[in-house]
Amino acid sequence: MLGLDGELRVIGAGFGRTGTTSLKAALERLGFGPCYHMTEVLRHPSHASFWNEAHERAGDVDWRGFFRDSGDYRSAVDWPVCDFYRVLMDEYPRAKVILTVRDPDRWYRSARETIYALGNAWAGRFVFATVGRLVPSFGRMMRMAHRLIWAGTFGGRFTDEEHAKRVFLEHDREVRRTVPPERLLVYDVKEGWGPLCKFLGVEVPDEPFPHLNDAATFRRLLWLQRAYAVLLPASLLALLLLALRRARDGG
């Protein structure tokens, strides 16, 4: 198994919706797992406190303690990791950096229709506000995502498509300027195992590359959100009317 020294060996610098879910699965198949991803924050909402602290302190936090104690991670990709790739490079000088890339127009449409819509469309705001009151840790996680990504990375202007794409492209250029060439792989997951395995110095597995398109999963989640956002108020109204009717009949 690679990375038994308890360090991150791979740092993902690419934004979410650039194939990071597929990259996570591929890294874990190659022995660089477990791999940290935004889905880990969904599974462990308490992690939001750490990421909020990292944001407030510009990355001056106990990275090794977090990645070791919260899951003994060997790699990390997607948001919120990609916002801290520079400080993580310094913290883990032996780690390699992977910049996942995608056509900016396709990236924007995908992000807007999935991860942005999930937390910012009218149904998403209603559902997360409701659930956040019932489960405070979940509310903290959603506020963290909004603070770091939509208000932070995109300055509250993600719905301005041209602005969002400029931020996306500038991040791409910054990573290429910042990371030494010998430590960086600029990678489109459509390229499959070849470039990734060569960069990491491992053999190519005798199985298909895990191209995981989770857009369908997001569509199902969005449908459930809308259904919940419509049905919950309707149910409460029905219960209220029933109570009023019973009170009237009883009177």
Coordinates of N, CA and C in Angstrom, one line a residue:
M1 N 0.8 -1.2 0.0 CA 0.0 0.0 0.0 C 0.9 1.2 0.0
L2 N 0.5 2.2 -0.8 CA 1.3 3.5 -0.9 C 0.9 4.4 0.2
G3 N 1.9 5.2 0.6 CA 1.6 6.3 1.6 C 1.5 5.8 3.0
L4 N 2.2 4.8 3.4 CA 2.0 4.3 4.8 C 2.7 5.2 5.8
D5 N 3.3 6.3 5.3 CA 3.9 7.2 6.3 C 2.9 8.2 6.8
G6 N 1.7 8.1 6.5 CA 0.6 8.9 7.0 C 0.5 10.3 6.4
E7 N 1.1 10.5 5.2 CA 1.1 11.8 4.6 C 0.2 11.8 3.3
L8 N -0.3 13.0 3.0 CA -1.0 13.1 1.7 C 0.1 12.9 0.6
R9 N -0.2 12.1 -0.4 CA 0.7 11.9 -1.5 C 0.2 12.6 -2.8
V10 N -1.1 12.9 -2.8 CA -1.7 13.6 -4.0 C -2.6 14.7 -3.5
I11 N -2.4 15.9 -4.1 CA -3.3 17.1 -3.8 C -4.0 17.5 -5.1
G12 N -5.3 17.5 -5.1 CA -6.1 17.9 -6.2 C -6.3 19.4 -6.2
A13 N -5.9 20.1 -7.3 CA -6.0 21.6 -7.4 C -7.2 22.0 -8.2
G14 N -7.9 21.1 -8.9 CA -9.0 21.4 -9.7 C -10.3 21.7 -9.0
F15 N -11.1 22.6 -9.5 CA -12.4 22.9 -9.0 C -13.3 21.7 -9.1
G16 N -14.3 21.7 -8.2 CA -15.4 20.7 -8.4 C -16.0 20.7 -9.8
R17 N -16.6 19.6 -10.2 CA -17.2 19.4 -11.5 C -16.2 19.4 -12.6
T18 N -14.9 19.0 -12.3 CA -13.9 18.8 -13.4 C -13.5 17.4 -13.4
G19 N -14.3 16.5 -12.9 CA -14.0 15.1 -12.9 C -13.4 14.6 -11.6
T20 N -13.6 15.4 -10.5 CA -12.9 15.0 -9.3 C -13.5 13.8 -8.6
T21 N -14.8 13.5 -8.9 CA -15.4 12.2 -8.4 C -14.7 11.0 -9.0
S22 N -14.5 11.1 -10.3 CA -13.8 10.0 -11.0 C -12.3 9.9 -10.5
L23 N -11.7 11.1 -10.3 CA -10.3 11.1 -9.9 C -10.2 10.4 -8.5
K24 N -11.1 10.8 -7.6 CA -11.1 10.2 -6.3 C -11.2 8.7 -6.4
A25 N -12.1 8.1 -7.2 CA -12.2 6.7 -7.3 C -11.0 6.1 -7.9
A26 N -10.4 6.8 -8.9 CA -9.1 6.2 -9.5 C -8.0 6.2 -8.5
L27 N -7.8 7.3 -7.8 CA -6.7 7.3 -6.8 C -6.9 6.2 -5.7
E28 N -8.1 6.0 -5.3 CA -8.3 4.9 -4.3 C -8.0 3.6 -4.9
R29 N -8.3 3.4 -6.2 CA -8.0 2.1 -6.9 C -6.5 1.9 -7.0
L30 N -5.8 3.0 -7.1 CA -4.3 2.9 -7.3 C -3.6 2.8 -6.0
G31 N -4.3 2.9 -4.9 CA -3.6 2.8 -3.6 C -3.4 4.1 -2.9
F32 N -3.9 5.2 -3.4 CA -3.7 6.5 -2.8 C -4.9 6.9 -2.0
G33 N -5.6 5.9 -1.4 CA -6.8 6.2 -0.6 C -6.6 5.9 0.9
P34 N -7.5 6.3 1.7 CA -8.7 7.1 1.3 C -8.4 8.4 0.7
C35 N -9.3 8.9 -0.1 CA -9.2 10.2 -0.8 C -10.2 11.2 -0.2
Y36 N -9.8 12.3 0.2 CA -10.7 13.3 0.8 C -11.4 14.1 -0.4
H37 N -12.7 14.4 -0.2 CA -13.5 15.0 -1.3 C -14.6 15.7 -0.6
M38 N -15.3 16.6 -1.2 CA -16.4 17.3 -0.6 C -17.5 16.3 0.0
T39 N -17.6 15.2 -0.6 CA -18.5 14.2 -0.1 C -18.2 13.8 1.3
E40 N -16.9 13.9 1.7 CA -16.5 13.6 3.1 C -17.1 14.6 4.1
V41 N -17.2 15.8 3.6 CA -17.9 16.8 4.5 C -19.4 16.5 4.6
L42 N -20.0 16.0 3.5 CA -21.4 15.6 3.6 C -21.6 14.5 4.6
R43 N -20.6 13.6 4.6 CA -20.7 12.4 5.5 C -20.3 12.8 7.0
H44 N -19.5 13.8 7.1 CA -19.0 14.2 8.4 C -19.2 15.8 8.6
P45 N -20.4 16.2 8.8 CA -20.6 17.7 8.8 C -19.8 18.4 9.9
S46 N -19.3 17.7 10.9 CA -18.4 18.3 11.9 C -17.1 18.9 11.3
H47 N -16.7 18.3 10.1 CA -15.5 18.8 9.4 C -15.6 20.3 9.0
A48 N -16.9 20.8 8.9 CA -17.1 22.2 8.5 C -16.3 23.1 9.4
S49 N -16.2 22.8 10.7 CA -15.6 23.7 11.6 C -14.1 23.9 11.3
F50 N -13.5 22.8 10.9 CA -12.1 22.8 10.5 C -11.9 23.7 9.2
W51 N -12.7 23.5 8.2 CA -12.6 24.3 7.0 C -12.9 25.7 7.2
N52 N -13.8 26.1 8.1 CA -14.1 27.5 8.4 C -12.8 28.1 9.0
E53 N -12.2 27.3 9.9 CA -11.0 27.8 10.6 C -9.9 28.0 9.6
A54 N -9.7 27.0 8.7 CA -8.7 27.1 7.6 C -8.9 28.4 6.8
H55 N -10.2 28.7 6.5 CA -10.5 29.9 5.7 C -10.2 31.1 6.5
E56 N -10.5 31.2 7.7 CA -10.3 32.4 8.5 C -8.8 32.6 8.8
R57 N -8.0 31.6 8.9 CA -6.6 31.7 9.2 C -5.7 31.5 8.0
A58 N -6.3 31.6 6.8 CA -5.6 31.5 5.5 C -4.7 30.3 5.4
G59 N -5.2 29.2 5.9 CA -4.6 27.9 5.8 C -3.6 27.6 7.0
D60 N -3.5 28.4 8.0 CA -2.6 28.2 9.1 C -3.3 27.3 10.1
V61 N -3.4 26.1 9.8 CA -4.1 25.1 10.7 C -3.3 23.8 10.7
D62 N -3.7 22.9 11.6 CA -3.0 21.6 11.7 C -3.5 20.6 10.6
W63 N -2.9 20.8 9.4 CA -3.3 19.9 8.3 C -3.1 18.5 8.6
R64 N -1.9 18.2 9.1 CA -1.5 16.8 9.3 C -2.4 16.1 10.3
G65 N -2.7 16.8 11.4 CA -3.6 16.3 12.4 C -5.0 16.0 11.8
F66 N -5.5 17.0 11.0 CA -6.8 16.8 10.4 C -6.9 15.6 9.5
F67 N -6.0 15.5 8.5 CA -6.1 14.4 7.5 C -5.7 13.1 8.2
R68 N -4.9 13.1 9.2 CA -4.6 11.8 9.8 C -5.7 11.4 10.7
D69 N -6.2 12.3 11.6 CA -7.1 11.8 12.6 C -8.5 11.7 12.1
S70 N -8.9 12.4 11.1 CA -10.3 12.3 10.6 C -10.5 11.2 9.6
G71 N -9.4 10.5 9.1 CA -9.6 9.4 8.2 C -8.4 8.8 7.7
D72 N -7.2 9.3 8.1 CA -5.9 8.8 7.6 C -5.9 8.8 6.1
Y73 N -6.2 10.0 5.6 CA -6.3 10.2 4.1 C -4.9 10.2 3.5
R74 N -4.8 9.7 2.3 CA -3.6 9.7 1.5 C -3.6 10.6 0.3
S75 N -4.8 11.1 0.0 CA -5.0 12.1 -1.1 C -6.2 12.9 -0.8
A76 N -6.3 14.0 -1.6 CA -7.4 15.0 -1.3 C -7.7 15.8 -2.6
V77 N -8.9 15.8 -3.0 CA -9.3 16.5 -4.2 C -10.6 17.3 -4.0
D78 N -11.0 18.1 -5.0 CA -12.3 18.8 -5.0 C -12.2 19.9 -4.0
W79 N -13.4 20.6 -3.9 CA -13.5 21.7 -2.9 C -13.8 20.9 -1.6
P80 N -13.4 21.5 -0.4 CA -12.7 22.8 -0.3 C -11.1 22.7 -0.4
V81 N -10.6 21.4 -0.7 CA -9.2 21.2 -0.7 C -8.5 22.1 -1.8
C82 N -9.1 22.2 -3.0 CA -8.5 22.9 -4.1 C -8.2 24.4 -3.7
D83 N -8.9 25.0 -2.8 CA -8.7 26.4 -2.4 C -7.4 26.5 -1.6
F84 N -6.9 25.4 -1.1 CA -5.7 25.4 -0.2 C -4.5 24.7 -0.8
Y85 N -4.5 24.5 -2.1 CA -3.5 23.6 -2.7 C -2.1 24.2 -2.4
R86 N -1.9 25.5 -2.4 CA -0.5 26.1 -2.2 C 0.0 25.8 -0.8
V87 N -0.8 26.0 0.2 CA -0.3 25.7 1.6 C -0.1 24.2 1.8
L88 N -1.0 23.4 1.1 CA -0.8 22.0 1.2 C 0.5 21.5 0.5
M89 N 0.8 22.1 -0.6 CA 2.1 21.8 -1.2 C 3.3 22.0 -0.3
D90 N 3.2 23.1 0.5 CA 4.3 23.4 1.4 C 4.3 22.4 2.6
E91 N 3.1 22.1 3.0 CA 3.0 21.2 4.2 C 3.4 19.7 3.8
Y92 N 3.2 19.3 2.6 CA 3.5 18.0 2.1 C 4.4 18.1 0.9
P93 N 5.7 18.4 1.1 CA 6.6 18.7 0.0 C 6.8 17.5 -1.0
R94 N 6.5 16.3 -0.6 CA 6.6 15.1 -1.4 C 5.4 14.8 -2.2
A95 N 4.3 15.5 -1.9 CA 3.0 15.3 -2.6 C 3.1 15.8 -4.0
K96 N 2.4 15.1 -4.9 CA 2.2 15.6 -6.3 C 0.8 16.3 -6.4
V97 N 0.7 17.2 -7.4 CA -0.4 18.0 -7.6 C -1.1 17.6 -8.9
I98 N -2.4 17.5 -8.9 CA -3.1 17.2 -10.1 C -4.2 18.3 -10.3
L99 N -4.1 18.9 -11.5 CA -5.0 19.9 -11.9 C -6.0 19.3 -12.9
T100 N -7.2 19.0 -12.4 CA -8.2 18.5 -13.4 C -8.8 19.6 -14.2
V101 N -8.9 19.5 -15.5 CA -9.4 20.5 -16.3 C -10.6 20.1 -17.1
R102 N -11.3 21.2 -17.6 CA -12.5 20.9 -18.4 C -12.8 22.2 -19.2
D103 N -13.5 22.0 -20.3 CA -14.0 23.2 -21.0 C -14.8 24.1 -20.1
P104 N -14.4 25.4 -20.1 CA -15.1 26.3 -19.1 C -16.6 26.5 -19.3
D105 N -17.0 26.4 -20.6 CA -18.5 26.5 -20.8 C -19.2 25.3 -20.2
R106 N -18.7 24.1 -20.5 CA -19.3 22.9 -20.0 C -19.2 22.8 -18.5
W107 N -18.0 23.3 -18.0 CA -17.9 23.3 -16.5 C -18.9 24.2 -15.9
Y108 N -19.1 25.4 -16.4 CA -20.1 26.3 -15.8 C -21.5 25.8 -15.8
R109 N -21.9 25.2 -16.9 CA -23.2 24.7 -17.0 C -23.4 23.5 -16.0
S110 N -22.4 22.7 -15.9 CA -22.5 21.6 -15.0 C -22.6 22.0 -13.5
A111 N -21.7 22.9 -13.2 CA -21.7 23.4 -11.8 C -23.0 24.2 -11.4
R112 N -23.5 25.0 -12.4 CA -24.7 25.7 -12.1 C -25.9 24.8 -11.9
E113 N -25.9 23.7 -12.7 CA -27.1 22.9 -12.7 C -27.0 21.8 -11.6
T114 N -25.9 21.7 -10.9 CA -25.7 20.6 -9.9 C -25.4 21.2 -8.6
I115 N -24.1 21.4 -8.3 CA -23.7 21.8 -6.9 C -24.3 23.2 -6.5
Y116 N -24.3 24.1 -7.5 CA -24.9 25.4 -7.2 C -26.4 25.3 -6.9
A117 N -27.1 24.7 -7.8 CA -28.5 24.6 -7.7 C -28.9 23.8 -6.4
L118 N -28.1 22.9 -6.0 CA -28.4 22.1 -4.8 C -28.5 22.9 -3.5
G119 N -27.7 23.9 -3.4 CA -27.8 24.8 -2.2 C -28.3 26.2 -2.4
N120 N -28.5 26.6 -3.7 CA -28.8 28.0 -3.9 C -30.1 28.2 -4.7
A121 N -30.7 27.2 -5.3 CA -32.0 27.4 -5.9 C -33.1 27.5 -4.8
W122 N -34.2 28.0 -5.2 CA -35.3 28.3 -4.2 C -35.6 27.1 -3.3
A123 N -35.7 25.9 -3.9 CA -36.0 24.7 -3.2 C -34.8 24.4 -2.2
G124 N -33.6 24.5 -2.8 CA -32.4 24.2 -1.9 C -32.3 25.1 -0.7
R125 N -32.6 26.4 -0.9 CA -32.5 27.3 0.2 C -33.6 27.0 1.3
F126 N -34.8 26.6 0.8 CA -35.8 26.3 1.8 C -35.5 25.0 2.5
V127 N -35.1 24.0 1.8 CA -34.8 22.7 2.4 C -33.6 22.8 3.4
F128 N -32.5 23.4 3.0 CA -31.4 23.5 3.9 C -31.6 24.4 5.1
A129 N -32.4 25.4 4.9 CA -32.8 26.3 6.0 C -33.6 25.4 7.0
T130 N -34.5 24.6 6.5 CA -35.4 23.8 7.4 C -34.5 22.8 8.1
V131 N -33.8 22.0 7.3 CA -33.0 20.9 7.9 C -31.9 21.5 8.8
G132 N -31.3 22.6 8.4 CA -30.3 23.2 9.2 C -30.7 23.6 10.6
R133 N -32.0 24.0 10.7 CA -32.5 24.3 12.1 C -32.7 23.0 12.9
L134 N -33.1 21.9 12.2 CA -33.3 20.6 12.9 C -32.0 19.9 13.3
V135 N -31.0 20.1 12.3 CA -29.7 19.4 12.5 C -28.6 20.5 12.4
P136 N -28.2 21.1 13.5 CA -27.3 22.3 13.4 C -26.0 22.0 12.7
S137 N -25.4 20.7 12.9 CA -24.2 20.4 12.2 C -24.3 20.5 10.7
F138 N -25.5 20.0 10.2 CA -25.7 20.1 8.8 C -25.8 21.5 8.3
G139 N -26.4 22.4 9.1 CA -26.5 23.8 8.7 C -25.1 24.4 8.7
R140 N -24.3 24.1 9.6 CA -22.9 24.6 9.6 C -22.2 24.2 8.3
M141 N -22.4 22.9 7.9 CA -21.7 22.4 6.7 C -22.2 23.2 5.5
M142 N -23.5 23.5 5.4 CA -23.9 24.2 4.2 C -23.5 25.7 4.2
R143 N -23.4 26.3 5.4 CA -22.9 27.6 5.5 C -21.4 27.7 5.2
M144 N -20.7 26.7 5.5 CA -19.3 26.6 5.2 C -19.1 26.6 3.7
A145 N -19.9 25.7 3.0 CA -19.8 25.6 1.5 C -20.1 26.9 0.9
H146 N -21.1 27.6 1.4 CA -21.5 28.9 0.8 C -20.4 29.9 1.0
R147 N -19.9 29.9 2.2 CA -18.9 30.9 2.6 C -17.6 30.7 1.8
L148 N -17.1 29.5 1.7 CA -15.8 29.2 1.0 C -15.9 29.3 -0.5
I149 N -17.0 28.7 -1.0 CA -17.1 28.6 -2.5 C -17.8 29.7 -3.1
W150 N -19.1 29.8 -2.8 CA -19.9 30.8 -3.6 C -19.6 32.2 -3.2
A151 N -19.5 32.5 -1.9 CA -19.2 33.9 -1.4 C -17.7 34.1 -1.5
G152 N -16.9 33.1 -1.3 CA -15.4 33.2 -1.2 C -14.8 33.2 -2.6
T153 N -14.7 32.0 -3.2 CA -14.0 31.8 -4.5 C -14.6 32.7 -5.6
F154 N -16.0 32.8 -5.6 CA -16.7 33.5 -6.7 C -17.2 34.9 -6.3
G155 N -16.9 35.3 -5.0 CA -17.2 36.6 -4.6 C -18.7 36.9 -4.6
G156 N -19.5 35.9 -4.5 CA -21.0 36.1 -4.5 C -21.5 36.4 -5.9
R157 N -20.7 36.1 -6.9 CA -21.2 36.4 -8.3 C -21.2 35.2 -9.2
F158 N -21.4 34.0 -8.6 CA -21.4 32.8 -9.5 C -22.5 32.9 -10.6
T159 N -23.6 33.5 -10.4 CA -24.6 33.6 -11.4 C -24.2 34.5 -12.6
D160 N -23.2 35.3 -12.4 CA -22.6 36.0 -13.5 C -21.7 35.1 -14.3
E161 N -22.2 34.5 -15.3 CA -21.4 33.4 -16.0 C -20.0 33.8 -16.4
E162 N -19.9 35.0 -17.0 CA -18.6 35.4 -17.5 C -17.6 35.6 -16.3
H163 N -18.1 36.1 -15.2 CA -17.2 36.3 -14.0 C -16.8 34.9 -13.5
A164 N -17.8 34.0 -13.4 CA -17.4 32.7 -12.9 C -16.4 32.0 -13.8
K165 N -16.6 32.1 -15.1 CA -15.6 31.4 -16.0 C -14.2 32.1 -15.9
R166 N -14.2 33.4 -15.7 CA -12.9 34.1 -15.5 C -12.2 33.6 -14.3
V167 N -12.9 33.4 -13.2 CA -12.4 32.9 -11.9 C -11.8 31.5 -12.2
F168 N -12.6 30.7 -12.9 CA -12.2 29.3 -13.2 C -10.9 29.3 -14.0
L169 N -10.8 30.1 -15.0 CA -9.6 30.1 -15.9 C -8.4 30.7 -15.2
E170 N -8.6 31.7 -14.3 CA -7.5 32.3 -13.6 C -7.0 31.3 -12.6
H171 N -7.8 30.6 -12.0 CA -7.4 29.5 -11.1 C -6.5 28.5 -11.8
D172 N -6.9 28.1 -13.0 CA -6.2 27.2 -13.9 C -4.8 27.8 -14.1
R173 N -4.7 29.1 -14.5 CA -3.4 29.7 -14.9 C -2.5 29.8 -13.6
E174 N -3.2 30.1 -12.5 CA -2.4 30.3 -11.2 C -1.8 29.0 -10.8
V175 N -2.5 27.9 -10.9 CA -1.9 26.6 -10.6 C -0.7 26.2 -11.5
R176 N -0.9 26.5 -12.8 CA 0.2 26.2 -13.7 C 1.4 27.1 -13.4
R177 N 1.2 28.3 -13.0 CA 2.3 29.2 -12.6 C 3.0 28.8 -11.3
T178 N 2.2 28.3 -10.4 CA 2.7 28.1 -9.0 C 3.3 26.8 -8.8
V179 N 2.8 25.7 -9.4 CA 3.3 24.4 -9.1 C 4.5 24.1 -10.0
P180 N 5.6 23.6 -9.4 CA 6.7 23.2 -10.2 C 6.3 22.2 -11.2
P181 N 6.8 22.2 -12.5 CA 6.4 21.3 -13.5 C 6.5 19.8 -13.1
E182 N 7.6 19.5 -12.4 CA 7.8 18.1 -12.0 C 6.8 17.6 -11.0
R183 N 6.1 18.5 -10.4 CA 5.1 18.1 -9.4 C 3.7 18.1 -9.9
L184 N 3.5 18.6 -11.1 CA 2.2 18.9 -11.6 C 1.8 18.0 -12.8
L185 N 0.5 17.5 -12.7 CA -0.1 16.9 -13.8 C -1.4 17.7 -14.2
V186 N -1.4 18.2 -15.4 CA -2.6 18.9 -15.9 C -3.4 17.8 -16.6
Y187 N -4.6 17.5 -16.1 CA -5.2 16.2 -16.4 C -6.7 16.3 -16.7
D188 N -7.1 15.8 -17.9 CA -8.5 15.6 -18.2 C -8.8 14.1 -18.0
V189 N -9.8 13.9 -17.1 CA -10.1 12.5 -16.8 C -10.5 11.6 -18.0
K190 N -10.9 12.3 -19.1 CA -11.2 11.5 -20.3 C -9.9 10.8 -20.8
E191 N -8.7 11.2 -20.4 CA -7.5 10.6 -20.8 C -7.3 9.2 -20.2
G192 N -8.0 8.9 -19.2 CA -8.0 7.6 -18.6 C -6.8 7.4 -17.7
W193 N -6.4 6.1 -17.6 CA -5.3 5.7 -16.7 C -3.9 6.1 -17.1
G194 N -3.6 6.1 -18.4 CA -2.3 6.3 -18.9 C -1.5 7.5 -18.2
P195 N -1.9 8.7 -18.5 CA -1.2 9.9 -17.9 C -1.1 9.8 -16.4
L196 N -2.2 9.4 -15.8 CA -2.3 9.4 -14.3 C -1.3 8.4 -13.7
C197 N -1.3 7.2 -14.2 CA -0.4 6.2 -13.7 C 1.1 6.5 -14.0
K198 N 1.3 7.1 -15.1 CA 2.7 7.5 -15.4 C 3.2 8.5 -14.5
F199 N 2.3 9.5 -14.2 CA 2.7 10.6 -13.3 C 2.9 10.1 -11.9
L200 N 2.1 9.1 -11.5 CA 2.2 8.6 -10.1 C 3.2 7.5 -9.9
G201 N 3.7 7.0 -11.1 CA 4.7 5.9 -11.0 C 4.1 4.6 -10.6
V202 N 2.9 4.3 -11.1 CA 2.3 3.0 -10.7 C 1.8 2.3 -12.0
E203 N 1.5 1.0 -11.9 CA 1.1 0.3 -13.1 C -0.4 0.6 -13.4
V204 N -0.7 0.4 -14.7 CA -2.1 0.7 -15.2 C -2.9 -0.5 -14.8
P205 N -4.0 -0.4 -14.1 CA -4.9 -1.5 -13.7 C -5.5 -2.1 -14.9
D206 N -5.8 -3.4 -14.8 CA -6.4 -4.1 -15.9 C -8.0 -4.1 -15.7
E207 N -8.5 -2.8 -15.8 CA -9.9 -2.6 -15.7 C -10.2 -1.2 -16.2
P208 N -11.4 -0.9 -16.6 CA -11.8 0.4 -17.1 C -11.5 1.5 -16.1
F209 N -11.2 2.7 -16.6 CA -11.1 3.9 -15.7 C -12.5 4.2 -15.2
P210 N -12.6 4.6 -13.9 CA -13.9 4.9 -13.3 C -14.4 6.3 -13.7
H211 N -15.0 6.3 -14.9 CA -15.7 7.6 -15.4 C -17.0 7.7 -14.7
L212 N -17.0 8.4 -13.6 CA -18.3 8.5 -12.8 C -18.9 9.9 -13.0
N213 N -20.0 9.8 -13.7 CA -20.8 11.0 -14.0 C -21.9 11.1 -13.0
D214 N -21.8 11.9 -12.0 CA -22.8 11.9 -11.0 C -23.9 13.0 -11.2
A215 N -24.0 13.5 -12.4 CA -25.0 14.5 -12.7 C -26.4 13.9 -12.5
A216 N -26.6 12.7 -12.8 CA -27.9 12.0 -12.6 C -28.3 12.0 -11.1
T217 N -27.3 11.8 -10.3 CA -27.5 11.8 -8.9 C -28.0 13.2 -8.4
F218 N -27.3 14.2 -8.9 CA -27.7 15.6 -8.5 C -29.1 15.9 -9.0
R219 N -29.5 15.4 -10.2 CA -30.8 15.6 -10.7 C -31.9 15.0 -9.8
R220 N -31.6 13.8 -9.3 CA -32.5 13.1 -8.4 C -32.6 13.9 -7.1
L221 N -31.5 14.4 -6.6 CA -31.5 15.2 -5.4 C -32.3 16.5 -5.5
L222 N -32.1 17.1 -6.7 CA -32.9 18.4 -7.0 C -34.4 18.1 -7.0
W223 N -34.7 17.0 -7.7 CA -36.2 16.6 -7.8 C -36.7 16.4 -6.4
L224 N -36.0 15.7 -5.5 CA -36.5 15.4 -4.2 C -36.6 16.7 -3.4
Q225 N -35.6 17.6 -3.6 CA -35.7 18.9 -2.9 C -37.0 19.7 -3.3
R226 N -37.2 19.7 -4.6 CA -38.4 20.5 -5.0 C -39.7 19.8 -4.5
A227 N -39.7 18.5 -4.5 CA -40.9 17.8 -4.0 C -41.1 18.1 -2.5
Y228 N -40.0 18.1 -1.7 CA -40.0 18.4 -0.3 C -40.5 19.8 0.0
A229 N -39.9 20.7 -0.8 CA -40.2 22.1 -0.6 C -41.7 22.5 -0.9
V230 N -42.3 21.7 -1.8 CA -43.7 21.9 -2.1 C -44.6 21.1 -1.2
L231 N -44.3 19.9 -0.9 CA -45.1 19.0 -0.1 C -45.1 19.4 1.4
L232 N -44.0 19.8 1.9 CA -44.0 20.1 3.4 C -44.9 21.3 3.7
P233 N -44.9 22.4 3.1 CA -45.8 23.5 3.4 C -47.3 23.1 3.1
A234 N -47.5 22.3 2.0 CA -48.8 21.8 1.8 C -49.3 20.9 2.9
S235 N -48.5 20.0 3.4 CA -48.9 19.1 4.5 C -49.2 19.9 5.7
L236 N -48.3 20.9 6.0 CA -48.6 21.7 7.2 C -49.9 22.5 7.1
L237 N -50.2 23.0 5.9 CA -51.4 23.7 5.7 C -52.6 22.8 5.9
A238 N -52.5 21.5 5.3 CA -53.6 20.6 5.5 C -53.8 20.2 6.9
L239 N -52.7 20.0 7.7 CA -52.9 19.7 9.1 C -53.5 20.9 9.9
L240 N -53.2 22.1 9.5 CA -53.7 23.3 10.1 C -55.2 23.4 9.8
L241 N -55.6 23.2 8.6 CA -57.0 23.2 8.2 C -57.8 22.1 8.9
L242 N -57.2 20.9 9.0 CA -57.9 19.8 9.7 C -58.1 20.2 11.2
A243 N -57.1 20.8 11.8 CA -57.2 21.2 13.2 C -58.3 22.2 13.4
L244 N -58.3 23.2 12.5 CA -59.4 24.2 12.6 C -60.8 23.6 12.4
R245 N -60.9 22.7 11.5 CA -62.2 22.1 11.3 C -62.6 21.3 12.5
R246 N -61.7 20.5 13.1 CA -62.1 19.8 14.3 C -62.4 20.7 15.4
A247 N -61.7 21.8 15.5 CA -62.0 22.8 16.6 C -63.4 23.3 16.4
R248 N -63.7 23.6 15.1 CA -65.1 24.2 14.8 C -66.2 23.2 15.1
D249 N -66.0 21.9 14.6 CA -67.0 20.9 14.8 C -67.1 20.6 16.3
G250 N -66.0 20.7 17.0 CA -66.1 20.3 18.5 C -66.8 21.4 19.2
G251 N -66.7 22.7 18.6 CA -67.4 23.8 19.3 C -68.8 23.8 19.1

